[in-house]
mmCIF file of C-alpha atoms in Angstrom:
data_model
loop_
_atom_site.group_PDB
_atom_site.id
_atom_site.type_symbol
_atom_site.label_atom_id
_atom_site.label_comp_id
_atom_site.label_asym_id
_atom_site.label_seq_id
_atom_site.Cartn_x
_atom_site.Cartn_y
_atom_site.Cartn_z
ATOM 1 C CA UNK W 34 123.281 128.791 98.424
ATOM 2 C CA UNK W 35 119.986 130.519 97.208
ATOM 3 C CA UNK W 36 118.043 127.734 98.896
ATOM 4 C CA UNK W 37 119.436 127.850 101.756
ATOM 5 C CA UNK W 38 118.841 131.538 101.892
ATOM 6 C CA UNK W 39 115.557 130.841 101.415
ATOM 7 C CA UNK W 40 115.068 128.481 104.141
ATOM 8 C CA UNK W 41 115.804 124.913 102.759
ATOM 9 C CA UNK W 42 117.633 122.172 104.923
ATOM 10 C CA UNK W 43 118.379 119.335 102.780
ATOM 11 C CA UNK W 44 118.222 120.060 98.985
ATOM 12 C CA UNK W 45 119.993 118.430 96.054
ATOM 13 C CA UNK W 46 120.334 120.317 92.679
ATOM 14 C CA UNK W 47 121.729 117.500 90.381
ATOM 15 C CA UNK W 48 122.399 117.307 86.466
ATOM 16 C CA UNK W 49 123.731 114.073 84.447
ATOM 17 C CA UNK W 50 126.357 114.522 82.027
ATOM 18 C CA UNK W 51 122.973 113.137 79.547
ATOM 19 C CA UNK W 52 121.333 116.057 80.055
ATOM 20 C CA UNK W 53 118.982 115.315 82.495
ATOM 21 C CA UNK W 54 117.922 117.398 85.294
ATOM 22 C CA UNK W 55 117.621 114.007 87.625
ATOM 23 C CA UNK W 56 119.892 110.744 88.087
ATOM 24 C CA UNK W 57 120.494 108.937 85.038
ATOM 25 C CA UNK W 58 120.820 105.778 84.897
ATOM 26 C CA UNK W 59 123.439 106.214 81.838
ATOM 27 C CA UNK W 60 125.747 108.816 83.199
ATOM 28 C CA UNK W 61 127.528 110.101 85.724
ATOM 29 C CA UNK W 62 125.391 112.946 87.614
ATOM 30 C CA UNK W 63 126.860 115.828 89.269
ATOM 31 C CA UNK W 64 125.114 116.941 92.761
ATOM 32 C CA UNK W 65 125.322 119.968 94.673
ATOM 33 C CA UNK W 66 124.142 119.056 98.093
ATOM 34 C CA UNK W 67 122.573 121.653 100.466
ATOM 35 C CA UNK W 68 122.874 119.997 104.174
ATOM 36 C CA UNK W 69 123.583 120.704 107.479
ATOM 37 C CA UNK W 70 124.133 124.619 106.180
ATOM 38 C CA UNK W 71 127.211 123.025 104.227
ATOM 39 C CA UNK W 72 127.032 122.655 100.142
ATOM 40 C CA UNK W 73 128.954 119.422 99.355
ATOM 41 C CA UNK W 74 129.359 119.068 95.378
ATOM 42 C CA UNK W 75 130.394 115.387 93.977
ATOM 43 C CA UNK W 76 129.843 112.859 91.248
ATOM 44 C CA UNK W 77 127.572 109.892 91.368
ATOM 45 C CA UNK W 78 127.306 106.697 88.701
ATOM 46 C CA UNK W 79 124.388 104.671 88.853
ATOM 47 C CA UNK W 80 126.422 101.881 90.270
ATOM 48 C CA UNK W 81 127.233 103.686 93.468
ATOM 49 C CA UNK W 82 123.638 103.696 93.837
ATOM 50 C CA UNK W 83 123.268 100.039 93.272
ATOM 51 C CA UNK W 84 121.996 100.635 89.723
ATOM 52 C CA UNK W 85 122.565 98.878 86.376
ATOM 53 C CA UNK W 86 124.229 102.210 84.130
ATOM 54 C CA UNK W 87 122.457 101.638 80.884
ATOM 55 C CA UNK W 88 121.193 103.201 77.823
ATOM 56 C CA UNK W 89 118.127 105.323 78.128
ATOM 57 C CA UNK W 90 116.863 104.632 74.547
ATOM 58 C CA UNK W 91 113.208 104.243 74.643
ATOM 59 C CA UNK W 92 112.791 106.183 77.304
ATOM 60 C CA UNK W 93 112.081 109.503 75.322
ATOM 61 C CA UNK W 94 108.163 110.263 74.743
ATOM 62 C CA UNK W 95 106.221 112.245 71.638
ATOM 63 C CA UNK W 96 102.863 112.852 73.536
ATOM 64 C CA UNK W 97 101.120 113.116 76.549
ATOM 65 C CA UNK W 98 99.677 109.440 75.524
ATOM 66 C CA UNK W 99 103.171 108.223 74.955
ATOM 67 C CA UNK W 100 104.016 109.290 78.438
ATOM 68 C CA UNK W 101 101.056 107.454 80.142
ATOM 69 C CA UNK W 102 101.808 104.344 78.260
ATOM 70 C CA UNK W 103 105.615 104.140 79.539
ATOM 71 C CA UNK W 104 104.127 105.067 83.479
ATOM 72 C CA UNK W 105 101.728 102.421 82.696
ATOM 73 C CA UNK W 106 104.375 99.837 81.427
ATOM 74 C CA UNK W 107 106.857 101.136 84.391
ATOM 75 C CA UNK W 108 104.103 100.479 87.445
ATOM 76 C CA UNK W 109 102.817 97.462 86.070
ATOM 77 C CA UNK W 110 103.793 93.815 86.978
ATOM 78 C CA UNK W 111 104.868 92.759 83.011
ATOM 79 C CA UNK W 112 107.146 95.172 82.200
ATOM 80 C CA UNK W 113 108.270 96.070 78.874
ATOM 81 C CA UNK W 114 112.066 96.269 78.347
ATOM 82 C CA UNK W 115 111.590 100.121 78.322
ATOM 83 C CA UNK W 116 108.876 99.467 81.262
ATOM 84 C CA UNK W 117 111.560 98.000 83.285
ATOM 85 C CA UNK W 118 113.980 100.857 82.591
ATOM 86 C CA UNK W 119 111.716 103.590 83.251
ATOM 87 C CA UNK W 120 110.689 102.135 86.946
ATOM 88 C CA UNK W 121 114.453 101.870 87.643
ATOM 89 C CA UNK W 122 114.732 105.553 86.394
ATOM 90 C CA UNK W 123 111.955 106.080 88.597
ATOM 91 C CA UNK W 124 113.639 104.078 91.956
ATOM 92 C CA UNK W 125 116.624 106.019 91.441
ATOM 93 C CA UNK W 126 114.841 109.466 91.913
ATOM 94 C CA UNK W 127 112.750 108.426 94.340
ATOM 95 C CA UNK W 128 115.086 107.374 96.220
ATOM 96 C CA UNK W 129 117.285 110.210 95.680
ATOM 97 C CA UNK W 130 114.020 112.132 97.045
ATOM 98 C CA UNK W 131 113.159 110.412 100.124
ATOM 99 C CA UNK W 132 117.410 110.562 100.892
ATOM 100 C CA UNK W 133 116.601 114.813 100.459
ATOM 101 C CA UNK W 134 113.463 114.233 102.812
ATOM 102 C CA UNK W 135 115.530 112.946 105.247
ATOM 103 C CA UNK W 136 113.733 109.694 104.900
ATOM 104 C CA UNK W 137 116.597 107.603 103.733
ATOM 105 C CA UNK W 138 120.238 107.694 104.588
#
């Protein structure tokens, strides 16, 4: 309800039971969705995204370094087990982004 008092149009606030503050890919996340001046709250799994739920073990970092290396391993064409996970991790949001944009439906 802030957002929309602050002008937004299509805005989803979303936390995984994990932990995360984005779509995990090993729990359920919760959404609030700001649209269409209505907030609509409900519970996704990663398979009602078309997702794989799976652990996110070797997905946590240590360093800046650590981090590049796993983007590396995620946008390149041999992926790494935890290369593979992270550039689903990474579909899912973006996908969850462009679907805010109004991009994707």
């Amino acid at each position: 309800e802030v957002l929309q008092r602050l002008g937004s149009k299509h805005v989803l606030v979303v936390h995984s039971k994990d932990g995360l503050d984005e779509f995990s890919l090993a729990a359920p996340t919760f959404v609030a969705e700001l649209k269409n001046d209505q907030v609509t709250e409900y519970w996704v799994e990663p398979e009602d995204l078309g997702m794989k739920s799976q652990s996110l073990h070797g997905l946590a970092v240590e360093s800046p370094a650590a981090s590049l290396e796993l983007i590396r391993d995620a946008l390149g064409r041999r992926k790494t087990e935890n290369g593979q996970k992270a550039a689903e991790m990474i579909v899912l949001n973006a996908g969850a982004a462009l679907y805010a944009a109004d991009h994707a439906y």
